[in-house]
XYZ file of C-alpha atoms in Angstrom:
665
model
C 35.874 -35.845 2.963
C 32.571 -34.728 4.350
C 33.615 -31.088 4.049
C 34.476 -31.698 0.406
C 31.194 -33.150 -0.116
C 29.556 -30.018 1.318
C 31.628 -27.834 -1.010
C 30.631 -29.932 -4.066
C 27.013 -29.776 -2.954
C 27.146 -25.984 -3.028
C 28.661 -26.019 -6.567
C 25.854 -28.331 -7.747
C 23.339 -26.032 -6.161
C 24.721 -23.153 -8.062
C 24.361 -24.935 -11.291
C 20.816 -25.772 -10.560
C 20.186 -22.297 -9.469
C 21.419 -20.986 -12.811
C 19.147 -23.484 -14.628
C 16.204 -22.332 -12.522
C 16.911 -18.642 -13.053
C 16.763 -19.010 -16.847
C 14.656 -21.991 -18.096
C 11.375 -21.323 -16.260
C 11.393 -17.615 -17.188
C 11.919 -18.447 -20.843
C 9.150 -20.988 -20.585
C 6.777 -18.317 -19.094
C 7.728 -16.005 -21.945
C 6.952 -18.632 -24.518
C 3.969 -20.140 -22.546
C 5.842 -23.449 -22.676
C 4.520 -25.752 -19.971
C 7.347 -28.257 -20.101
C 9.970 -25.429 -19.518
C 7.948 -23.977 -16.666
C 7.513 -27.377 -15.009
C 11.201 -27.549 -14.390
C 11.200 -24.891 -11.806
C 9.524 -26.780 -8.776
C 11.704 -29.941 -8.755
C 14.848 -27.914 -9.288
C 13.968 -25.695 -6.374
C 13.381 -28.627 -4.095
C 16.561 -30.375 -5.216
C 18.500 -27.120 -4.673
C 17.252 -27.015 -1.059
C 18.340 -30.623 -0.467
C 21.893 -29.788 -1.778
C 22.248 -26.657 0.282
C 20.930 -28.545 3.325
C 23.506 -31.225 2.733
C 26.169 -28.560 2.564
C 25.042 -27.045 5.836
C 24.930 -30.506 7.536
C 28.521 -31.107 6.340
C 29.676 -27.803 8.005
C 27.724 -28.633 11.134
C 29.375 -32.070 11.292
C 32.749 -30.376 11.157
C 31.876 -28.277 14.199
C 30.405 -31.236 16.148
C 33.486 -33.400 15.714
C 35.859 -30.469 16.056
C 37.488 -30.770 12.692
C 40.116 -27.990 13.005
C 41.406 -28.836 9.540
C 38.535 -26.711 8.413
C 39.627 -23.108 8.659
C 36.080 -21.868 9.586
C 35.893 -24.408 12.508
C 39.491 -23.633 13.655
C 38.644 -19.855 13.896
C 35.247 -20.163 15.574
C 35.225 -23.340 17.788
C 37.002 -25.205 20.491
C 36.966 -28.795 21.683
C 36.004 -27.827 25.236
C 33.087 -25.791 24.147
C 29.600 -27.168 25.127
C 27.898 -29.088 22.283
C 25.083 -26.535 22.000
C 27.511 -23.767 21.353
C 29.487 -25.938 18.855
C 26.288 -26.252 16.797
C 25.272 -22.611 17.141
C 28.671 -21.545 16.237
C 28.035 -22.756 12.799
C 26.233 -19.529 12.102
C 28.219 -17.512 14.703
C 30.649 -16.268 11.934
C 30.528 -14.711 8.528
C 30.901 -17.762 6.353
C 28.506 -20.054 8.286
C 25.864 -17.305 8.705
C 25.875 -16.694 4.903
C 25.417 -20.517 4.346
C 22.415 -20.347 6.752
C 21.141 -17.287 4.842
C 21.235 -19.253 1.499
C 19.688 -22.295 3.168
C 16.690 -20.253 4.202
C 16.533 -18.683 0.843
C 16.264 -22.145 -0.743
C 13.768 -23.161 1.866
C 11.392 -20.387 0.898
C 11.897 -21.150 -2.788
C 11.062 -24.800 -2.199
C 8.044 -23.711 -0.129
C 6.615 -21.820 -3.047
C 7.152 -24.984 -5.183
C 5.316 -27.106 -2.586
C 2.532 -24.863 -1.671
C 2.050 -22.838 -4.803
C -0.213 -25.214 -6.627
C -2.932 -22.659 -6.856
C -0.725 -20.029 -8.508
C -0.985 -19.401 -12.297
C 1.620 -21.347 -14.114
C 3.409 -18.447 -15.610
C 3.517 -16.438 -12.349
C 4.824 -19.412 -10.412
C 7.550 -20.031 -12.979
C 8.510 -16.295 -12.914
C 8.523 -16.134 -9.029
C 10.760 -19.221 -8.828
C 12.963 -17.811 -11.585
C 13.382 -14.504 -9.675
C 14.064 -16.344 -6.493
C 16.810 -18.320 -8.297
C 18.389 -15.083 -9.365
C 18.927 -14.152 -5.702
C 20.251 -17.615 -4.909
C 22.739 -17.483 -7.869
C 24.122 -14.192 -6.553
C 24.585 -15.320 -2.933
C 25.941 -18.812 -3.827
C 28.584 -17.042 -6.031
C 29.299 -14.702 -3.099
C 29.830 -17.721 -0.738
C 31.918 -19.731 -3.218
C 34.127 -16.939 -4.406
C 34.698 -14.828 -1.181
C 33.284 -16.752 1.764
C 33.868 -20.444 1.412
C 33.180 -22.090 4.715
C 35.058 -25.391 3.650
C 38.579 -24.084 3.232
C 41.201 -26.435 4.667
C 44.299 -25.986 6.825
C 47.269 -28.161 6.411
C 48.615 -29.289 8.813
C 45.513 -29.256 11.015
C 45.900 -27.401 14.297
C 45.357 -29.381 17.545
C 42.934 -26.886 19.009
C 40.630 -24.126 17.850
C 40.517 -20.369 18.647
C 36.993 -20.503 20.221
C 33.872 -18.566 19.340
C 33.380 -14.938 20.375
C 32.391 -15.279 24.092
C 29.492 -12.783 23.546
C 27.993 -15.271 21.086
C 28.242 -18.259 23.418
C 24.646 -17.903 24.617
C 21.351 -19.488 23.995
C 20.166 -16.293 22.407
C 22.491 -16.947 19.558
C 20.798 -20.304 19.013
C 17.562 -18.458 18.382
C 18.225 -14.936 17.211
C 19.926 -15.249 13.907
C 17.791 -18.056 12.411
C 14.669 -16.149 13.309
C 16.069 -12.958 11.960
C 17.109 -14.580 8.613
C 13.693 -16.180 8.200
C 12.330 -12.594 8.328
C 15.030 -11.043 6.118
C 15.023 -13.675 3.538
C 11.218 -14.394 3.725
C 10.722 -10.953 2.183
C 12.535 -12.252 -0.873
C 9.334 -13.987 -1.850
C 7.390 -10.744 -1.790
C 10.033 -9.287 -3.857
C 9.984 -12.242 -6.349
C 6.224 -11.901 -6.628
C 6.540 -8.212 -7.278
C 9.192 -8.551 -10.030
C 7.346 -11.563 -11.544
C 4.210 -9.473 -11.745
C 6.146 -6.583 -13.360
C 7.653 -8.998 -15.938
C 4.043 -10.241 -16.824
C 2.658 -6.769 -16.569
C -0.289 -7.889 -14.701
C -1.137 -7.086 -11.011
C -4.557 -7.571 -9.505
C -6.343 -8.404 -6.174
C -5.484 -12.096 -6.596
C -1.832 -11.217 -6.715
C -2.214 -9.457 -3.397
C -3.977 -12.502 -1.876
C -1.137 -14.783 -2.969
C 1.624 -12.581 -1.650
C 0.125 -11.686 1.700
C 0.644 -14.964 3.538
C 4.359 -14.973 2.549
C 4.715 -11.434 3.655
C 2.946 -12.075 6.918
C 5.078 -15.205 7.705
C 8.309 -13.187 7.121
C 6.938 -10.265 9.208
C 6.210 -12.683 12.157
C 9.750 -14.239 11.999
C 11.394 -10.731 11.741
C 9.494 -9.562 14.619
C 10.653 -12.572 16.672
C 14.203 -12.072 15.493
C 14.361 -8.404 16.492
C 12.632 -9.181 19.781
C 15.040 -12.039 20.689
C 18.007 -9.894 19.595
C 16.804 -7.034 21.804
C 16.477 -9.350 24.785
C 19.764 -11.014 24.196
C 21.652 -7.707 24.037
C 19.761 -6.531 27.207
C 20.879 -9.503 29.362
C 24.103 -10.554 27.676
C 25.941 -7.267 27.087
C 25.337 -5.874 30.575
C 24.325 -2.453 29.379
C 20.992 -2.543 31.053
C 19.222 -1.241 27.945
C 16.844 -2.868 25.460
C 17.583 -0.715 22.280
C 20.563 1.431 21.370
C 19.750 2.643 17.809
C 22.876 0.711 16.786
C 23.190 0.667 12.915
C 22.951 -3.150 12.905
C 19.792 -2.953 14.990
C 18.402 -0.349 12.552
C 19.338 -2.583 9.649
C 16.692 -5.109 10.846
C 14.221 -2.558 12.108
C 13.910 -0.743 8.660
C 12.558 -3.754 6.730
C 10.228 -4.464 9.685
C 8.759 -0.976 9.382
C 8.278 -1.059 5.671
C 7.213 -4.741 5.838
C 4.404 -3.673 8.235
C 3.392 -1.002 5.695
C 3.428 -3.654 2.967
C 1.104 -5.938 4.950
C -1.538 -3.111 5.318
C -1.124 -1.997 1.726
C -1.619 -5.568 0.387
C -4.758 -5.821 2.434
C -6.193 -2.738 0.687
C -5.111 -4.172 -2.682
C -6.783 -7.616 -1.862
C -10.035 -6.145 -0.580
C -10.477 -3.122 -2.778
C -8.109 -3.633 -5.717
C -6.521 -0.348 -4.838
C -2.891 0.878 -4.225
C -1.618 -1.692 -6.672
C 1.385 0.370 -7.809
C 2.209 1.325 -4.392
C 2.078 -2.208 -3.035
C 4.386 -3.394 -5.604
C 6.910 -0.693 -4.821
C 6.724 -1.527 -1.087
C 7.395 -5.253 -1.925
C 10.555 -4.123 -3.728
C 11.639 -1.710 -1.116
C 11.088 -4.201 1.787
C 13.556 -6.776 0.405
C 15.804 -3.894 -0.739
C 16.229 -2.803 2.857
C 16.834 -6.463 3.853
C 19.715 -6.572 1.299
C 20.966 -3.163 2.615
C 21.048 -4.720 6.089
C 22.979 -7.665 4.843
C 25.430 -5.181 3.267
C 25.879 -3.244 6.459
C 26.543 -6.275 8.562
C 28.696 -8.188 6.068
C 30.728 -5.404 4.432
C 32.935 -4.537 7.371
C 31.920 -0.864 7.299
C 30.359 -1.268 10.753
C 31.943 -2.370 13.990
C 29.443 -4.229 16.075
C 29.120 -7.357 18.225
C 26.798 -8.899 15.616
C 28.527 -7.642 12.541
C 30.947 -9.778 10.496
C 33.677 -9.505 7.865
C 36.297 -6.985 7.329
C 37.479 -7.998 3.813
C 36.813 -5.179 1.334
C 36.255 -7.654 -1.471
C 33.217 -9.093 0.293
C 31.824 -5.544 0.796
C 32.199 -4.748 -2.930
C 30.598 -8.016 -3.925
C 27.625 -7.500 -1.767
C 27.366 -3.865 -2.823
C 27.319 -5.023 -6.463
C 24.514 -7.495 -5.570
C 22.652 -4.706 -3.840
C 23.005 -2.367 -6.854
C 21.904 -5.006 -9.289
C 18.751 -6.155 -7.493
C 17.627 -2.819 -6.100
C 18.552 -0.813 -9.314
C 17.312 -3.577 -11.655
C 13.850 -3.897 -9.825
C 13.328 -0.190 -9.538
C 14.192 0.234 -13.183
C 11.674 -2.435 -14.155
C 9.151 -0.817 -11.845
C 9.711 2.570 -13.566
C 9.352 0.922 -17.022
C 6.105 -0.870 -16.114
C 4.412 1.625 -13.633
C 2.893 3.747 -16.361
C 1.108 0.784 -17.853
C -0.408 -0.466 -14.581
C -3.822 0.575 -13.591
C -3.996 2.483 -10.310
C -7.019 0.566 -8.930
C -10.257 1.521 -7.176
C -11.044 4.936 -5.654
C -11.989 5.600 -2.107
C -12.838 8.484 0.239
C -10.153 9.838 2.500
C -12.216 8.897 5.454
C -12.435 5.116 4.965
C -10.569 2.068 5.944
C -8.508 2.475 2.809
C -7.676 6.047 3.829
C -6.679 4.889 7.344
C -4.207 2.298 5.854
C -2.789 4.871 3.536
C -2.132 7.126 6.454
C -0.548 4.026 8.168
C 1.613 3.542 4.999
C 2.706 7.180 4.814
C 3.749 7.459 8.497
C 5.577 4.092 8.485
C 7.361 5.098 5.278
C 8.451 8.330 6.681
C 9.546 6.641 9.958
C 11.643 4.323 7.854
C 13.214 7.230 5.928
C 14.178 8.920 9.328
C 15.896 5.683 10.533
C 17.545 5.351 7.084
C 18.982 8.784 7.183
C 20.115 8.441 10.798
C 21.861 5.201 9.896
C 23.577 6.066 6.602
C 24.322 9.772 7.012
C 27.395 9.242 9.364
C 28.845 6.691 6.962
C 28.219 8.916 3.920
C 29.779 11.848 5.738
C 32.899 9.955 6.608
C 33.211 8.487 3.085
C 32.980 12.037 1.562
C 34.772 14.298 4.058
C 36.563 11.976 6.442
C 34.747 13.559 9.384
C 33.250 11.266 12.051
C 29.929 12.020 13.721
C 27.581 9.974 15.948
C 23.943 9.892 15.396
C 22.185 8.448 18.434
C 19.143 8.461 20.535
C 18.467 12.288 20.562
C 18.135 12.313 16.754
C 15.793 9.365 16.587
C 13.722 10.697 19.403
C 13.143 13.902 17.625
C 12.498 12.295 14.177
C 11.100 8.852 14.586
C 8.947 9.582 17.790
C 6.802 12.319 16.414
C 5.930 10.218 13.432
C 4.788 7.329 15.645
C 2.440 9.363 17.785
C -0.250 10.065 15.083
C 0.186 6.516 13.800
C -0.592 4.964 17.228
C -3.523 7.342 17.764
C -5.015 6.179 14.441
C -4.579 2.521 14.937
C -7.827 1.790 16.793
C -9.883 3.778 14.118
C -8.858 1.716 11.151
C -10.740 -1.591 11.901
C -13.922 0.299 12.718
C -14.005 2.286 9.448
C -15.952 0.987 6.431
C -14.355 0.254 3.134
C -14.595 2.944 0.416
C -16.404 5.454 2.582
C -16.506 5.666 6.455
C -18.096 7.655 9.148
C -15.562 9.107 11.411
C -18.282 10.360 13.833
C -19.898 6.968 14.170
C -16.405 5.382 14.739
C -15.636 7.933 17.475
C -18.938 6.894 19.201
C -17.908 3.307 19.175
C -14.470 4.178 20.645
C -15.647 6.636 23.263
C -15.373 4.026 26.088
C -11.819 3.171 25.033
C -10.974 6.911 24.854
C -12.541 7.511 28.298
C -10.568 4.621 29.880
C -7.346 5.992 28.309
C -8.075 9.510 29.830
C -8.784 8.031 33.197
C -5.598 6.077 33.157
C -3.600 9.215 32.069
C -5.106 11.207 35.044
C -4.509 8.281 37.461
C -0.801 8.232 36.514
C -0.434 12.051 36.921
C -2.084 11.723 40.381
C -0.103 8.745 41.461
C 3.235 10.474 40.426
C 2.178 13.728 42.251
C 1.977 15.557 38.881
C 5.197 14.030 37.697
C 6.306 13.531 34.080
C 3.249 14.430 32.015
C 4.581 12.999 28.797
C 5.030 9.547 30.568
C 1.396 9.794 31.652
C 0.274 10.490 28.075
C 2.405 7.701 26.795
C 0.756 5.260 29.318
C -2.646 6.667 28.245
C -1.751 6.080 24.591
C -0.723 2.447 25.395
C -4.079 1.996 27.129
C -5.874 3.444 24.163
C -4.191 0.840 21.833
C -5.016 -2.104 24.127
C -8.560 -1.213 24.917
C -9.237 -0.140 21.384
C -8.122 -3.540 20.077
C -10.518 -5.267 22.602
C -13.330 -2.826 21.622
C -13.013 -3.901 17.988
C -13.730 -7.555 18.914
C -16.577 -6.585 21.125
C -18.209 -4.429 18.420
C -17.909 -7.196 15.952
C -19.566 -9.624 18.433
C -22.521 -7.060 18.677
C -23.172 -7.686 22.354
C -25.475 -4.678 22.500
C -27.641 -5.943 19.654
C -27.941 -9.694 20.252
C -27.469 -10.033 23.879
C -24.792 -11.474 26.133
C -25.216 -15.139 25.297
C -25.397 -14.650 21.580
C -22.628 -12.080 21.723
C -20.303 -14.699 23.284
C -21.233 -17.098 20.482
C -20.525 -14.488 17.834
C -17.231 -13.553 19.554
C -16.097 -17.214 19.490
C -17.128 -17.491 15.888
C -15.096 -14.537 14.655
C -12.416 -15.321 12.066
C -8.932 -16.025 13.341
C -7.688 -12.977 11.362
C -9.901 -10.659 13.467
C -8.259 -12.053 16.667
C -4.863 -11.772 14.932
C -5.410 -8.084 14.134
C -6.532 -7.308 17.640
C -3.708 -9.182 19.255
C -1.140 -7.410 17.052
C -2.563 -3.982 17.853
C -2.759 -4.759 21.601
C 0.772 -6.064 21.484
C 1.893 -2.706 20.195
C 0.218 -1.034 23.198
C 1.789 -3.555 25.515
C 5.217 -2.896 24.277
C 4.580 0.835 24.310
C 3.572 0.560 27.984
C 6.858 -1.172 28.815
C 8.902 1.293 26.944
C 7.338 4.367 28.630
C 7.379 2.746 32.123
C 11.032 1.729 32.045
C 12.243 4.848 30.300
C 10.581 7.149 32.861
C 10.460 5.334 36.222
C 13.613 3.288 36.056
C 15.927 3.652 39.201
C 19.662 3.283 38.909
C 22.608 3.378 41.288
C 26.383 2.876 40.904
C 28.303 2.201 44.037
C 31.457 0.382 45.294
C 30.562 -2.525 47.663
C 32.688 -4.588 50.082
C 31.528 -7.689 51.947
C 28.747 -6.710 54.338
C 27.832 -3.524 52.509
C 24.155 -2.805 51.561
C 22.874 -0.573 48.828
C 19.349 0.661 48.162
C 17.701 0.541 44.781
C 14.174 1.299 44.327
C 12.187 -0.677 46.931
C 15.024 -3.072 47.376
C 17.964 -3.373 49.733
C 20.909 -5.381 48.160
C 23.599 -6.732 50.491
C 27.094 -7.925 49.285
C 27.869 -11.335 50.782
C 31.304 -11.981 49.166
C 33.252 -13.288 46.202
C 33.844 -16.697 44.728
C 36.216 -17.692 41.968
C 35.006 -20.472 39.674
C 36.023 -22.162 36.387
C 33.929 -23.944 33.835
C 34.541 -25.043 30.297
C 36.591 -22.473 28.397
C 36.338 -19.635 31.010
C 36.949 -18.668 34.604
C 34.793 -16.181 36.506
C 34.670 -13.951 39.463
C 31.146 -14.362 41.091
C 29.676 -11.816 43.574
C 27.053 -13.285 45.805
C 24.283 -10.802 46.820
C 20.968 -10.844 48.584
C 17.967 -8.725 47.684
C 15.470 -7.812 50.473
C 12.174 -5.998 50.393
C 10.672 -4.692 53.636
C 13.247 -6.729 55.477
C 12.415 -10.095 53.860
C 14.703 -11.888 51.494
C 13.253 -11.964 47.954
C 16.078 -13.194 45.710
C 19.749 -14.294 45.615
C 21.792 -12.696 42.932
C 25.158 -13.890 41.493
C 26.421 -11.403 38.888
C 29.894 -12.263 37.641
C 32.862 -11.284 35.512
C 34.178 -13.894 33.071
C 37.506 -14.280 31.263
C 37.537 -16.662 28.344
C 41.005 -18.094 28.419
C 41.404 -18.879 24.658
C 40.617 -15.494 23.443
C 41.465 -13.704 26.658
C 38.226 -11.829 26.299
C 36.307 -10.526 29.340
C 32.477 -10.549 29.498
C 29.958 -9.444 32.129
C 27.145 -11.686 33.217
C 24.200 -9.808 34.700
C 22.041 -11.090 37.508
C 18.379 -10.497 36.778
C 15.453 -11.143 39.132
C 11.986 -10.848 37.683
C 9.191 -9.728 39.975
C 5.847 -9.343 38.295
C 6.434 -7.609 35.035
C 9.464 -5.742 36.455
C 13.184 -6.645 36.892
C 15.935 -6.008 39.292
C 19.186 -5.941 37.208
C 22.691 -6.041 38.630
C 26.044 -6.039 36.909
C 29.686 -5.783 38.050
C 32.390 -3.357 37.198
C 35.997 -3.122 38.203
C 37.471 -4.371 41.432
C 39.068 -2.010 43.944
C 42.863 -1.630 44.158
C 42.837 -3.823 47.307
C 40.692 -6.377 45.575
C 38.283 -6.272 48.614
C 35.482 -4.511 46.925
C 33.865 -4.098 43.375
C 31.882 -1.492 41.530
C 28.262 -2.498 41.312
C 25.678 -1.083 38.873
C 21.996 -1.798 39.780
C 18.697 -0.923 38.052
C 15.092 -1.406 39.151
C 13.247 -1.693 35.845
C 9.425 -1.316 36.155
C 7.313 -3.244 33.573
C 10.345 -3.879 31.395
C 9.356 -7.327 30.389
C 6.189 -5.870 28.794
C 8.439 -4.696 25.915
C 9.019 -8.293 24.848
C 5.640 -9.680 25.955
C 4.168 -7.107 23.629
C 6.228 -8.472 20.656
C 5.059 -11.971 21.600
C 1.541 -10.767 21.318
C 2.275 -9.229 17.884
C 3.831 -12.566 16.742
C 0.811 -14.475 18.119
C -1.431 -12.112 16.165
C 0.405 -12.628 12.996
C 0.345 -16.369 13.573
C -3.397 -16.304 14.177
C -3.962 -14.385 11.057
C -1.767 -16.747 9.058
C -3.747 -19.762 10.323
C -6.982 -18.260 9.063
C -8.073 -20.501 6.158
C -9.173 -17.512 4.101
C -5.560 -16.333 4.029
C -3.804 -19.689 3.723
C -5.644 -20.918 0.734
C -4.559 -17.999 -1.349
C -6.559 -17.182 -4.501
C -8.571 -20.140 -5.714
C -8.182 -21.689 -9.063
C -10.698 -20.687 -11.641
C -13.694 -23.059 -11.710
C -14.055 -25.138 -14.840
C -17.136 -24.337 -16.828
C -19.937 -26.825 -16.603
C -20.723 -28.563 -19.992
C -23.868 -27.385 -21.778
C -26.713 -29.926 -21.928
C -26.206 -32.352 -24.803
C -22.501 -31.559 -25.145
C -19.813 -34.053 -24.513
C -16.423 -32.936 -23.127
C -13.596 -33.495 -25.578
C -10.547 -35.339 -24.628
C -8.269 -33.117 -22.469
C -10.979 -30.601 -21.594
């Protein structure tokens, strides 16, 4: 009965979404306040209904109601409660329900926090948001209903994909969807502005907090997904240019460009047409990512669905929203004013360079992701586009971007002085050069490109700190006053510095682990010892264990450094008995910012030994610590009151002396 309530709640939500998609838009067209006022309460009610539906599906998982097909196919009564709950979105139907729930959450957030928006813009934004909700509710109800029943009900379920039975799954998809779906608000603002035919600096100030929030969540989702794949899949890598990874990376890249472009529009009323186009493209790439994962054209551990009908349905949604919004943009673009002018050497110019390089980088990832699929569809030939292609196309575009990052905050608006900025950054440049030379010396003239990469990471980190110190004006006001000025800087200044420094931290981790990583593969028997980096790892023996829905073979190992025990390692190979699916559980020991990583391969024919693969990964954790700094930077900027309040309502004119306000004024 509860599952039927969940299904009925989805149908009611669809009806309300249809109302919200039409009535407020008509009201905005006619300037009818009563019709426009319908949008906020409908958006909130829609959220409550979809939340009720999601709660009903979660209840079915918690109580192991195997009469529900979705629960039967993706759960098991012996599964830990945590994985019963996370299993709700560990499948196609449940994850799409979570997608729509987050979509409704953002729509309701606009209704709650959009009190300072012009009435017509708010009505159109909620209307456009409802168009997206209608499309995906129809998709769920017609092709991906999570509440289908089985009769008679099976006694036991088929269990969840073992790779998804991990704490990372409890965190990664919701964060990723908050980013993906959060960009729908930027899209809705863009389309609503195009419908009204009015885009100005106030529009940018309204849209920037929503874009920043989505960017923070998407950064968190990508980072968590990278770390989950790193420790759970046992490959020892943190990024593989997998098409599903690229599907989330592309909206992150173009969303980063949108953030910087909206800043120019807000501060200088420039780049208006370009900013609106970026808002459309960012969510379009989010929809493309949804299509790639949900259509069945990709095979990946984190892709779902093989039903062609679902792929065609999502492709139709994709074409309608991307094609329709771009057509509206083309229709309206000629009537929009381009905005203010600025010199090439200025903060606006630096942000334009940022946008051009990020957009080109996104295009390179898009081509590398879609070309193999397009070629196979047209000719039937299968090719693989992997790391070499992306290193040759994406990498060269990032180098000038990273070099330019510290310059941007120092440049003045409208017209800057590149020579003066260089003077302010000479210390950061000098430190970066010294670090580069030190790395070359420490590695005995080793990989020069790695030394340059570490120098570039230093340039980013020190450059971010230099911007804060310059704004505090230590040299002009003295040490004590400088500290007071530093403490009084707006949070957005700290947010920008943290995000740029985080980029440098991540780059440092990438360069270090890519260049200086040590790896060994060997067959070990009880009592054997293998050397990896500065460590000696001895094999102490096997142990067979059983827990929950799996049994595992555990290898006990001891890691020593300079003869002293520094860690015990227990890598294992599991077999999940319901699905008869094997997994590899890595043993990871963190020392400083580095990690010792051990996984198991096949046992020997005599079953007295096993293949062991070991890595010593220097500074690998900096990859994810850098993304944490980026997220912190975004959160700090979002907490800045100047960004949170959006554009203020116009002040009411004071009455002239001797004049009495009329009723209703």
